[in-house]
Amino acid sequence: MKIADTHTHLYFTSFDRDREKVVQRNKKSGVELEIQIGVDEVSSIAALELAKNYNHIYCTLGVHPCDVETCFSPNPDYIPRDFKKYKRKAHNFDELFQLFEHLTEQYPEKIVGFGETGFDLYHQNTPELLELQKNIFRRHIALAKKFGKPVVIHNRNSREQMIQFLEIEFDYKSSDSKVKGIIHCFSEDTEYAELMTQKYGFFLGIGGVATYPQSEKIREAIKATPIEFLLTETDAPFLTPQKAKQQHKRNESSFLPEVIQLIAELKKIPKKECSEILFSNAKKVFGIK
Ligand SMILES: [Zn+2]
């Protein structure tokens, strides 16, 4: 079985003790493609390092919506072991996005998208925070347009805000350069899935959350969405799938067969065929040959 993990954070400190072992375990279970997702400067650099070290690993550069207020003074506890001495180059968003641009020119094969970006109004919901998240989201979209690569979109407690934002920023009628997008950790219903896939042509990242007992509406949305728009992802080390969760707190790409099994059942197709389609979707959206 060929497996793609389109959203993972293997550079997180919780993998410091056994990162290499995890990569090998993932490979053994069929993971032939991993996209490491950046959330600030250091993590984007760490994601790129992983991508440079392994043939089957690629990365994105970005600033997570939860990090827009703190990304120039990150908590040292979250910095991966090998990057404790890394000297940050950017002191503001202009410098940071310039750095992202330079890196993408340098490593166009390994940097396959921008993000994760988007909205997160779960911890805090103020007009100021939303404005800042919008501003940073726009910068990611500009890079995506410039390089013809997709944006990886995080969308938590912000369904209406996302609909309104896309309505204005993704006016495809007046724009010829369509930006591709991935709604990472898709957690909404059928109506929202339809809007994102049919109107914007976005892909939906499906991971552990879809396997949880309370996620019936997500499973209904998966059933209703053409498989061409679905991607597999872990968001490792978070969101371990239901069965793996009994034994493992930390998520990893090798647990993805549980997610593929679920999608295959919902789409009523054999697991192997399902995994092949999902794998080729991942290559397609990220432009990987
Ligand atoms: Zn993530």
PDB file of C-alpha atoms in Angstrom, residues 17 22 56 92 106 123 126 153 161 193 207 247 253 257:
ATOM      1  CA  ARG A  17      14.389  11.123  21.013  1.00  0.00           C
ATOM      2  CA  VAL A  22       9.843   6.968  13.294  1.00  0.00           C
ATOM      3  CA  HIS A  56      10.476  11.074   0.107  1.00  0.00           C
ATOM      4  CA  ASN A  92       9.089  41.077  11.399  1.00  0.00           C
ATOM      5  CA  GLN A 106      16.687  28.033  -3.657  1.00  0.00           C
ATOM      6  CA  HIS A 123      -8.341  30.072  22.104  1.00  0.00           C
ATOM      7  CA  THR A 126     -11.014  39.174  18.968  1.00  0.00           C
ATOM      8  CA  ILE A 153      -5.254  26.088   5.322  1.00  0.00           C
ATOM      9  CA  GLN A 161     -14.937  33.963   8.740  1.00  0.00           C
ATOM     10  CA  ALA A 193     -17.126  20.272   2.005  1.00  0.00           C
ATOM     11  CA  GLY A 207      -6.926  12.417   9.431  1.00  0.00           C
ATOM     12  CA  GLN A 247      -1.920   2.389  22.826  1.00  0.00           C
ATOM     13  CA  SER A 253       2.374   8.548   9.730  1.00  0.00           C
ATOM     14  CA  PRO A 257      -3.799   2.749   7.345  1.00  0.00           C
TER      15      PRO A 257
END
